[in-house]
Short mmCIF file of C-alpha atoms in Angstrom, two decimals:
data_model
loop_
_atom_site.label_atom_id
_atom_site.label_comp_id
_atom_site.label_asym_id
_atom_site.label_seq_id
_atom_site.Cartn_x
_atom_site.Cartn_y
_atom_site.Cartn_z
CA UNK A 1 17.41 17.08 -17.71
CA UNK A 2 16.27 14.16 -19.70
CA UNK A 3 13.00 14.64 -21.49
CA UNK A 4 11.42 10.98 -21.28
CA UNK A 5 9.46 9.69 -24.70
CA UNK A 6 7.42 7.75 -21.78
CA UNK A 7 7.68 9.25 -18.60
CA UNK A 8 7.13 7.78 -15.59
CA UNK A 9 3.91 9.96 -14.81
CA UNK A 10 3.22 11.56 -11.80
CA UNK A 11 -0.54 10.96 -11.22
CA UNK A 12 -1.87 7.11 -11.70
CA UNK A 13 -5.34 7.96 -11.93
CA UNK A 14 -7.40 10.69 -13.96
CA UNK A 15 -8.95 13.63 -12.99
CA UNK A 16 -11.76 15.52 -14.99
CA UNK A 17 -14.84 17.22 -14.79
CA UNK A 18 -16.77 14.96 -11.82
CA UNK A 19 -13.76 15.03 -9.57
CA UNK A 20 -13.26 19.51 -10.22
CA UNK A 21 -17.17 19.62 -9.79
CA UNK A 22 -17.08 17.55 -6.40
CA UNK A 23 -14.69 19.97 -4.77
CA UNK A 24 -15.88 23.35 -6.25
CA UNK A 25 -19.74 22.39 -5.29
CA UNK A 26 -18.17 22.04 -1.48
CA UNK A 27 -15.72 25.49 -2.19
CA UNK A 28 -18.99 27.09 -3.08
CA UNK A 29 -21.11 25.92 -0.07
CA UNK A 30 -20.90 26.80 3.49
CA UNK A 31 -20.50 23.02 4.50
CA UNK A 32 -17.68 22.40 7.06
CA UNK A 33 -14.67 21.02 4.97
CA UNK A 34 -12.12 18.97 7.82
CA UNK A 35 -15.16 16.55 8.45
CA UNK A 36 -18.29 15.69 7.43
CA UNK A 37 -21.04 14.00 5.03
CA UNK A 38 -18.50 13.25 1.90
CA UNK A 39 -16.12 11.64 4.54
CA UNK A 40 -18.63 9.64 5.87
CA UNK A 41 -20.08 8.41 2.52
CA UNK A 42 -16.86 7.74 1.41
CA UNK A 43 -15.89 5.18 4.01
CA UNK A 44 -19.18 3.65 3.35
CA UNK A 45 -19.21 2.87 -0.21
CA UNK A 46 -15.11 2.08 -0.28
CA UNK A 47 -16.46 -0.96 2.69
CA UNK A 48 -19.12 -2.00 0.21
CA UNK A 49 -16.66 -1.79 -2.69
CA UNK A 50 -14.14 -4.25 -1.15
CA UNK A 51 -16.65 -6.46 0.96
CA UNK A 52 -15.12 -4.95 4.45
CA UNK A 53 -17.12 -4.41 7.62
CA UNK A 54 -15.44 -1.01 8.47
CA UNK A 55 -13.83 1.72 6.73
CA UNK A 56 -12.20 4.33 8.45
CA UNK A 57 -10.41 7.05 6.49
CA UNK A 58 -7.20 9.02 7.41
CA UNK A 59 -4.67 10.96 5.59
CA UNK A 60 -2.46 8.76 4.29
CA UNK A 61 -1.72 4.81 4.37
CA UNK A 62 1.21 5.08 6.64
CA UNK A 63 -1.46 6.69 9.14
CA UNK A 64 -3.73 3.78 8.38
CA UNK A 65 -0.58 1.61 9.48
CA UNK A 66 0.73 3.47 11.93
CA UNK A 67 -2.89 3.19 13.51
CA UNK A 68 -2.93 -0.40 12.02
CA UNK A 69 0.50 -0.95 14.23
CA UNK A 70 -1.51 0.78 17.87
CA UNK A 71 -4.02 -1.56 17.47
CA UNK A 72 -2.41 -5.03 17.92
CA UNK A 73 -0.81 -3.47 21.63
CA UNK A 74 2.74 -4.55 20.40
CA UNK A 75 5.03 -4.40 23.02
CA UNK A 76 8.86 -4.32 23.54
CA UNK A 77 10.27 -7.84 22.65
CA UNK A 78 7.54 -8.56 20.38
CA UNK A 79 8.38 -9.68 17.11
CA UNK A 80 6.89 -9.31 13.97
CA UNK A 81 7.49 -10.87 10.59
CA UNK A 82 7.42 -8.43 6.63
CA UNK A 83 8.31 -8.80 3.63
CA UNK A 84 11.93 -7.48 2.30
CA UNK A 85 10.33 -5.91 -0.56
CA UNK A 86 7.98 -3.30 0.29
CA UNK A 87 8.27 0.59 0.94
CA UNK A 88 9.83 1.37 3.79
CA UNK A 89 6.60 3.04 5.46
CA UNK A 90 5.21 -0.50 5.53
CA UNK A 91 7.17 -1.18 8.59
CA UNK A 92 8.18 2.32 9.97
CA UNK A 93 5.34 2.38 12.66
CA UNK A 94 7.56 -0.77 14.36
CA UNK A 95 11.28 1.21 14.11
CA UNK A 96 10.91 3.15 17.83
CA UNK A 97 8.70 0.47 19.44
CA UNK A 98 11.72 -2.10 20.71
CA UNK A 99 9.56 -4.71 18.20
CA UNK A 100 12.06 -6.99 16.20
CA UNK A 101 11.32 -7.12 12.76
CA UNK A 102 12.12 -10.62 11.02
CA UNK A 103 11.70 -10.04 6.88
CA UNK A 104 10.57 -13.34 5.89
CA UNK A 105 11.47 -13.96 2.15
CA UNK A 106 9.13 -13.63 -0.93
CA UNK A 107 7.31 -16.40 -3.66
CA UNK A 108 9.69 -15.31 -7.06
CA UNK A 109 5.84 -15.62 -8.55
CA UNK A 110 3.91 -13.02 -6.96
CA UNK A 111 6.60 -11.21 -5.31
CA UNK A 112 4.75 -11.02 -2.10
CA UNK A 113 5.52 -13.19 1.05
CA UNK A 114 6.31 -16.63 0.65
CA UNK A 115 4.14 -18.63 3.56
CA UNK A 116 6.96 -20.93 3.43
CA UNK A 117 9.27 -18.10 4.34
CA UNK A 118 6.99 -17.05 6.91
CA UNK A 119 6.64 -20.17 8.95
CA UNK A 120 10.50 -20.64 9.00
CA UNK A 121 10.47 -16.88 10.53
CA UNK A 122 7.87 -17.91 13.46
CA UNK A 123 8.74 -18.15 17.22
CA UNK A 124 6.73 -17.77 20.52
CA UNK A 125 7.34 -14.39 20.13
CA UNK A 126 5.77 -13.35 16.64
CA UNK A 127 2.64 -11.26 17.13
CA UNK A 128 1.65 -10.31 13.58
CA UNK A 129 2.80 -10.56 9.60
CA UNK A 130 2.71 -7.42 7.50
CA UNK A 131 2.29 -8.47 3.88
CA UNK A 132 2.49 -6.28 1.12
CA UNK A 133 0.30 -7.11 -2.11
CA UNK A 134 3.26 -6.40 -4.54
CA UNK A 135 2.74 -4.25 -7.43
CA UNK A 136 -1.30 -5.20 -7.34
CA UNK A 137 -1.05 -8.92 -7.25
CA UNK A 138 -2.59 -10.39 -4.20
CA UNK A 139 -0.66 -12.48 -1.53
CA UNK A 140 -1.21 -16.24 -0.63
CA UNK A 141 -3.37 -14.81 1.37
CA UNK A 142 -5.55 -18.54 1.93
CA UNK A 143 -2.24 -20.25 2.93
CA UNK A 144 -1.11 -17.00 5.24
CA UNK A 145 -4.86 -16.81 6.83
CA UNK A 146 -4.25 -20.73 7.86
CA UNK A 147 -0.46 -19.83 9.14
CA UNK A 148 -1.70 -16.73 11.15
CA UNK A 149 -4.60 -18.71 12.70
CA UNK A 150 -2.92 -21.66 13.71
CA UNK A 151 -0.02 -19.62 15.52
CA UNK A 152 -2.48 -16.97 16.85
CA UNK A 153 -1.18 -14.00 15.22
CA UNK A 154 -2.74 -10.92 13.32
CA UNK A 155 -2.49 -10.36 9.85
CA UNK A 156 -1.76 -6.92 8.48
CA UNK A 157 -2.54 -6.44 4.68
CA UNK A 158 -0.66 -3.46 3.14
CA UNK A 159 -2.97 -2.69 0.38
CA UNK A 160 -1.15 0.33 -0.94
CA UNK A 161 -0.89 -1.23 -4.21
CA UNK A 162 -4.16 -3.43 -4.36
CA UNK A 163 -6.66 -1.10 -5.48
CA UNK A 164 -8.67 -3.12 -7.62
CA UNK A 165 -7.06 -5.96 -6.64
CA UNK A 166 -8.71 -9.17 -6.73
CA UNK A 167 -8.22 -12.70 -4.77
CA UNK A 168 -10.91 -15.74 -5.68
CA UNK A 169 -13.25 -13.02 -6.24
CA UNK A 170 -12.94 -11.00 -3.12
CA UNK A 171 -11.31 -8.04 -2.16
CA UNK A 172 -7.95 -7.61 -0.94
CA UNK A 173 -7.68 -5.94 2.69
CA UNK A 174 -10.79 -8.09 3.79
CA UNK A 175 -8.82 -11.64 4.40
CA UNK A 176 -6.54 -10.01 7.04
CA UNK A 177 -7.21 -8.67 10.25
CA UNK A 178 -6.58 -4.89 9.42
CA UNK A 179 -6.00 -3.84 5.39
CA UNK A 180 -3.83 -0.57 4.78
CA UNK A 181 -4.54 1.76 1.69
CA UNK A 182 -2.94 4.35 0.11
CA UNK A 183 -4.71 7.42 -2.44
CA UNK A 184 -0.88 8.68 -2.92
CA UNK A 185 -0.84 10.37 -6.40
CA UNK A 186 0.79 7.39 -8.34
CA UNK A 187 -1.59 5.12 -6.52
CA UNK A 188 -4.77 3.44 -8.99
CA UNK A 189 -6.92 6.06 -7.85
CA UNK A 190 -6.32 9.41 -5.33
CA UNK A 191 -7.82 11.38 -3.36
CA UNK A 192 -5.84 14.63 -4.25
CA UNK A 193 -2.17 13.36 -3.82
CA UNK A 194 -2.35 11.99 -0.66
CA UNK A 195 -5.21 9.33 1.68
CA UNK A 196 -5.66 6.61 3.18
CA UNK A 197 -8.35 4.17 4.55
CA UNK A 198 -8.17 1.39 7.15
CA UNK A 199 -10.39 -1.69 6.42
CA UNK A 200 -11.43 -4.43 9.40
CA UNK A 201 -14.25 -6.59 9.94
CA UNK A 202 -14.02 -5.35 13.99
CA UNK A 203 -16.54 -3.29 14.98
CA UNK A 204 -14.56 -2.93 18.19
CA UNK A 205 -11.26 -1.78 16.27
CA UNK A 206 -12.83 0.56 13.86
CA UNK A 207 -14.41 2.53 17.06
CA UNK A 208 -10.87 2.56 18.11
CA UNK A 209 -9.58 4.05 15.03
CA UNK A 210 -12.63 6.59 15.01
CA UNK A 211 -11.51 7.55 18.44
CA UNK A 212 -7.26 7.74 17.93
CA UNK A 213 -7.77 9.38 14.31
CA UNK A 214 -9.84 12.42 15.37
CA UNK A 215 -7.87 13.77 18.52
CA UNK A 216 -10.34 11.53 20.60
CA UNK A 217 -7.65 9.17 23.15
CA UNK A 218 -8.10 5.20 22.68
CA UNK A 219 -9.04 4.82 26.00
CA UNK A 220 -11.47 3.14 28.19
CA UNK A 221 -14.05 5.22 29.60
CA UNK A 222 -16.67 3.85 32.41
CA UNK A 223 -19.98 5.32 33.15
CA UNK A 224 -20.44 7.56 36.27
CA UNK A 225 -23.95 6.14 38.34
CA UNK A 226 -25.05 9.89 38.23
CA UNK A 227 -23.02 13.06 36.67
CA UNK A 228 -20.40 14.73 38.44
CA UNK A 229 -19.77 18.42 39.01
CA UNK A 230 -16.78 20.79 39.63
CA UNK A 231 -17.40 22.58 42.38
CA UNK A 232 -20.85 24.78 42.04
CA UNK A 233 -20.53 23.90 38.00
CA UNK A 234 -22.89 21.54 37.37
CA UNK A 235 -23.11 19.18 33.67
CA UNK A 236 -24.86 21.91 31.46
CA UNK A 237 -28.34 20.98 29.95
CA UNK A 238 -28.32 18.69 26.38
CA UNK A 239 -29.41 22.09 24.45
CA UNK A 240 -26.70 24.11 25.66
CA UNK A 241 -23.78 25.80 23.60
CA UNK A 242 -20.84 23.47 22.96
CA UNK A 243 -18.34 23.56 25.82
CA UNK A 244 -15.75 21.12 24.58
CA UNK A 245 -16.23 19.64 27.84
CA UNK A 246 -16.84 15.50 25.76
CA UNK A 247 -17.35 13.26 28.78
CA UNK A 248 -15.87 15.27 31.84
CA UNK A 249 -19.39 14.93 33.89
CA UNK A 250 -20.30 11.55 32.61
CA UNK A 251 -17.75 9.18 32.91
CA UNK A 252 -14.60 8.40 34.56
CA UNK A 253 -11.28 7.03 32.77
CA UNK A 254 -9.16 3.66 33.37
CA UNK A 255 -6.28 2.31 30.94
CA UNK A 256 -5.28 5.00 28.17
CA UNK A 257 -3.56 3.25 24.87
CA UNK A 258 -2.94 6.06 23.19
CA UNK A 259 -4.10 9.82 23.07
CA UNK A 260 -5.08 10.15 20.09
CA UNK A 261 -3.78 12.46 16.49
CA UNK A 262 -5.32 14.75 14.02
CA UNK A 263 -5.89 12.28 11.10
CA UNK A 264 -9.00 12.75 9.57
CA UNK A 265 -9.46 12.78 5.77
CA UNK A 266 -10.81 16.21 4.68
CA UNK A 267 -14.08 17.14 3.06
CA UNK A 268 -12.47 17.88 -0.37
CA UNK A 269 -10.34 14.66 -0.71
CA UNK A 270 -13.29 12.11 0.61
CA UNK A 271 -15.59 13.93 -2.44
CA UNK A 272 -12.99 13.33 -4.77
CA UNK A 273 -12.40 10.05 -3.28
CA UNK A 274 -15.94 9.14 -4.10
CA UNK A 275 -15.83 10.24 -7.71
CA UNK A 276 -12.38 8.56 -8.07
CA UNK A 277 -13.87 5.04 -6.91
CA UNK A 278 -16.88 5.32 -9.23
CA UNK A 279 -14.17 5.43 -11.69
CA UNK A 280 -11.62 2.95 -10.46
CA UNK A 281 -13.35 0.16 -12.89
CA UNK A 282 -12.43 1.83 -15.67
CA UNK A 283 -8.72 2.66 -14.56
CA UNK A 284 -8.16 -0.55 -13.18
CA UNK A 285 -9.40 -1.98 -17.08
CA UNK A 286 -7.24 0.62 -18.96
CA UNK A 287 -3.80 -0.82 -16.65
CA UNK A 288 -4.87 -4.29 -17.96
CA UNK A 289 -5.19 -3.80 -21.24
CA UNK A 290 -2.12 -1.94 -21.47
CA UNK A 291 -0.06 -4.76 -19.33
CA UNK A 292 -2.23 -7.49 -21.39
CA UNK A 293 -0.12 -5.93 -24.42
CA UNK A 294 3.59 -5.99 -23.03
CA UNK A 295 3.09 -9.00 -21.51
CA UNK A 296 2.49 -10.54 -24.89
CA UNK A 297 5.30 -8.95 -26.28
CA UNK A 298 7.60 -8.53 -23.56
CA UNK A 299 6.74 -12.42 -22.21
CA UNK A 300 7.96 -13.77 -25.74
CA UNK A 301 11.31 -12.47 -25.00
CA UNK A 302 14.42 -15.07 -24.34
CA UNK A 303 14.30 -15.11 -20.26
CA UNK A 304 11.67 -12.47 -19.80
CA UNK A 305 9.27 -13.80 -17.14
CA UNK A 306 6.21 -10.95 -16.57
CA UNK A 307 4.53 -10.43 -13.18
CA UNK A 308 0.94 -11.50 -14.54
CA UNK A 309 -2.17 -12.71 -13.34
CA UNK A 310 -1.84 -16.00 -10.80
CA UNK A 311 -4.40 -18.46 -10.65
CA UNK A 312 -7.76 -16.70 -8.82
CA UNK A 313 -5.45 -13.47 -8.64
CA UNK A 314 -6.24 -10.45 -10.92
CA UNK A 315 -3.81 -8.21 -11.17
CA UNK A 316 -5.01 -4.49 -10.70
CA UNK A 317 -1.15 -3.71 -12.23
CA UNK A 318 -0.10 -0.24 -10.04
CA UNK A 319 3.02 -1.55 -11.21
CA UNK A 320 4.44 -3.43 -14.47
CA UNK A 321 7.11 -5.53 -13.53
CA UNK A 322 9.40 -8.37 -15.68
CA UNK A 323 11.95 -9.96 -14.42
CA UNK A 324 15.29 -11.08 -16.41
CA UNK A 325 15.82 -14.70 -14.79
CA UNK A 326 18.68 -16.44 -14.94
CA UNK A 327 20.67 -12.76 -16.02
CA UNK A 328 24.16 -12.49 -15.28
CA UNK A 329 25.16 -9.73 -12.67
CA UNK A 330 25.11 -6.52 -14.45
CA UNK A 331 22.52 -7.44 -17.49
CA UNK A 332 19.80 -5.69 -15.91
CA UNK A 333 21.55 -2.88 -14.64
CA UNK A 334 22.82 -2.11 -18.39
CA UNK A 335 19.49 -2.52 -19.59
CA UNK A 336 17.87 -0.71 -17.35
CA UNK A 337 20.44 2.20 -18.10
CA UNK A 338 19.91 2.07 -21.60
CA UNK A 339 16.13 2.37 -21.49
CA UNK A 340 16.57 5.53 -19.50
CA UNK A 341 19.03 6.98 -20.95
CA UNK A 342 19.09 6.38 -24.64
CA UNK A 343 15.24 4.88 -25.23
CA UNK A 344 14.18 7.47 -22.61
CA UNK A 345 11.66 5.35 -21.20
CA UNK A 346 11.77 6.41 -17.37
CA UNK A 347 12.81 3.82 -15.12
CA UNK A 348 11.58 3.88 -10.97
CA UNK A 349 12.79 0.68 -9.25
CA UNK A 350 10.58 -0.49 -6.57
CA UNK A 351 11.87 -1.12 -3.94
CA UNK A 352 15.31 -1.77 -2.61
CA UNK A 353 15.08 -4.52 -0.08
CA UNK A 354 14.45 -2.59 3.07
CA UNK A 355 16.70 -5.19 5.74
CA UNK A 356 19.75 -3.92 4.00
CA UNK A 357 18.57 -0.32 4.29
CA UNK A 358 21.02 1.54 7.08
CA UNK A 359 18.29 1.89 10.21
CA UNK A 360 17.32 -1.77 9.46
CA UNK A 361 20.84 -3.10 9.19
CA UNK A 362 21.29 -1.35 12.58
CA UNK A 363 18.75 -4.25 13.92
CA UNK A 364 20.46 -7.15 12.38
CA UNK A 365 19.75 -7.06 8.55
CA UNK A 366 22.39 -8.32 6.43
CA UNK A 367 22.88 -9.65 3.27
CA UNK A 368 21.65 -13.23 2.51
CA UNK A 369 18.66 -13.44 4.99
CA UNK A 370 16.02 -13.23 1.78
CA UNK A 371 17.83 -14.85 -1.09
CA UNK A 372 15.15 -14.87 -3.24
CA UNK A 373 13.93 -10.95 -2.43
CA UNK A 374 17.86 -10.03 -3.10
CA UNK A 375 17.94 -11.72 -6.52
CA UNK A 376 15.11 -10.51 -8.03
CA UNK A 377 15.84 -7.05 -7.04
CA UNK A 378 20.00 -6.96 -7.59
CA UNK A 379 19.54 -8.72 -10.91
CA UNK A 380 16.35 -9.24 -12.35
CA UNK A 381 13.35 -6.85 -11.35
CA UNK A 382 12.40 -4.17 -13.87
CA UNK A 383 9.39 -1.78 -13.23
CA UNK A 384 8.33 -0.10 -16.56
CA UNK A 385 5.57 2.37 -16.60
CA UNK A 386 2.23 2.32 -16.16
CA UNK A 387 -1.13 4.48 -16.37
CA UNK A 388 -3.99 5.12 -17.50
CA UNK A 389 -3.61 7.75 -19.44
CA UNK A 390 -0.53 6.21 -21.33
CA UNK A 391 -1.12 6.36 -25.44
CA UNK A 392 -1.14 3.17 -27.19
CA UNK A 393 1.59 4.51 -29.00
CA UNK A 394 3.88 4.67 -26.01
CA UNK A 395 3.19 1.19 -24.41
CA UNK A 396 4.03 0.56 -28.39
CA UNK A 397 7.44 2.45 -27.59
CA UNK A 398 8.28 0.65 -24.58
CA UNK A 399 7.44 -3.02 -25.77
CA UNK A 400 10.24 -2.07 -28.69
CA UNK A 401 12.87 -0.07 -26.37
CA UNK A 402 12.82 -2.95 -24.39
CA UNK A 403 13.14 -5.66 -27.31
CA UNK A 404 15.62 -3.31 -28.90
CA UNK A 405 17.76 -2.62 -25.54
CA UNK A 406 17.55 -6.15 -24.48
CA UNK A 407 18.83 -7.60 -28.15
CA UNK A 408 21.96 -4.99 -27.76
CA UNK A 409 22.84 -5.92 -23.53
CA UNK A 410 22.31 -9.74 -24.83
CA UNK A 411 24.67 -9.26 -27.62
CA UNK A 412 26.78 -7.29 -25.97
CA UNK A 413 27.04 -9.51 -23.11
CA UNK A 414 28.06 -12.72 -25.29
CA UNK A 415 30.76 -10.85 -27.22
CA UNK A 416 32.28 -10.14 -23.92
CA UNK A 417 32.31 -13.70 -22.89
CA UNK A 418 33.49 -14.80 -26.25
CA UNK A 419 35.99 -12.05 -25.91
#
């Protein structure tokens, strides 16, 4: 097994003494630990931090999108439009619902959807767009807004990778209609390895996600004039024991949307959740100093291009990417090789373009339907790694493996030609 000089790192936060102090002062109490104050807090001051209305929190961010998914009421022949290059939880919620799923192709600058792309994709049938904020650098989301709005469509922002994430001075998951998050491990900040929070400015749709997250069905409920009884059993008094029994005597039920799952963000994670976004400043500073570094080394490189800041985008950098352009087939993959293997700098690709993935091929992907997308990620995409508690001396390391391994595939490449 290959013992990396700069491993890939399995947490992309830090823990330390406010985040072990959080949980063991709830350990050592009697408070309940599945649901309560921290949870609440949480959601509160992650809305403030990112200028949402509503924050509801679940247990991971393909919860938040499978919840995301319920709440635009897509139906069979409904189509809906994602980007290529994404994880494949992005757009899992839509594999069993009959919805087709048309990947648009993505801007070669920020990786993310390319409007363009997206308004060749649209028909009378497209209900939403899924976007993905690629590697921490926001979306076109201004030009995307205007394309959803004008074709009456919902906007889904899959903010997995956007903590921190910036766009004309706002926060991401606030432009669309729903925004997605994700407190995996590797993720900017965590609330114990796995988390997730849904962000909307609908008071309507963040009662709904209360409701469907914590067992509750997404239902609607009507008022009875006057409270009904089973037999001799009348509703108990308001000070009685807790029966369990909700709103059996009160109210009466009409069109059920879904009945509801066991999603709620524990006690322990939201604490830690809280501590972690105090912190997320500082961890979100650390990734861009480090990427500020390779992308002044690593963008003076002969057909190097870095995945940087964009014009009113700051990059929160959950992933370093650079991109070889103009590489012959092959380059990258050697290079990429010999940084693993012989620099041992450990290399994660993210992520193969999910329409030529087997269960999406099965609807109709093939190869050629996003160009662009299949480019980058056949030939040029390279993600190096990145975290904050990388040494200077190994983003040091990696900015000279990668001169060093690039000078040898280059060379090696034009002796073959000549040859």
């Amino acid at each position: 097994m290959t013992e990396f000089v700069v491993p890939y790192h399995g947490q992309g936060s830090i823990f330390d003494e406010t985040d072990i102090a959080a949980v063991a002062g709830l350990l050592r109490s009697d408070k309940h630990l599945s649901s309560g104050f921290e949870r609440r807090a949480f959601e509160q001051e992650f809305a403030d931090d990112v200028g949402a209305g509503h924050a509801v929190s679940v247990t991971s961010c393909t919860m938040a999108l499978e919840l995301a998914t319920h709440l635009l009421d897509l139906r069979p022949g409904d189509e809906v439009i994602a980007s290529p290059l994404t994880f494949q939880a992005t757009v899992s919620p839509l594999l069993t619902r009959g919805i087709t799923v048309r990947f648009a192709d993505v801007d070669p600058e920020s990786l993310a959807l390319d409007p363009a792309g997206v308004l060749r994709q649209i028909t009378p049938r497209t209900r939403a767009v899924y976007i993905t904020h690629y590697g921490g650098l926001a979306a076109d989301l201004d030009r995307l807004r205007a394309l959803a709005d004008a074709h009456d469509i919902a906007l889904v922002e899959d903010c997995a990778h956007a903590l921190g994430t910036r766009y004309r001075g706002r926060g991401v998951g606030t432009i669309g209609d729903v925004g997605c998050w994700s407190f995996h491990s590797l993720k900017n900040m965590s609330t114990l390895g796995q988390g997730g929070m849904v962000t909307t400015g609908s008071a309507e749709w963040a009662g709904r996600l209360r409701r469907v997250s914590s067992i509750e069905p997404d239902a609607d409920f009507t008022a009875r004039p006057a409270p009904t009884a089973f037999g001799a059993h009348e509703s108990p008094l308001p000070d009685d024991p807790e029966r369990h029994c909700k709103n059996a005597y009160t109210h009466d039920c009409g069109t059920v949307r879904a009945g509801g799952t066991n999603a709620i963000m524990s006690e322990p994670a939201a604490a830690v959740g809280r501590t972690q976004l105090a912190k997320l400043p500082s961890f979100v500073a650390r990734r861009r100093g480090l990427a500020g570094y390779l992308n002044e080394r690593l963008g003076a490189l002969p057909g190097v291009r870095v995945h940087g800041d964009l014009p009113e985008r700051e990059h929160s950098y959950h992933l370093y990417t650079i991109r070889l352009e103009g590489a012959a087939p092959g380059v990258r993959d050697e290079l990429i090789r010999r940084l693993h293997h012989e620099h041992r700098v450990e290399i994660i690709l993210r992520y193969f373009p999910l329409h030529l993935l087997p269960e999406w091929r099965a609807r109709g992907g093939a190869y050629g339907q996003a160009p662009v997308a299949e480019r980058i990620w056949f030939q040029e995409l390279i993600n190096l790694p990145i975290y904050p508690a990388m040494r200077d001396s190994q983003v040091e390391y990696v900015a000279d493996a990668v001169t060093t391994a690039l000078r040898d595939v280059t060379a090696g490449s034009r002796t073959a030609v000549t040859s």
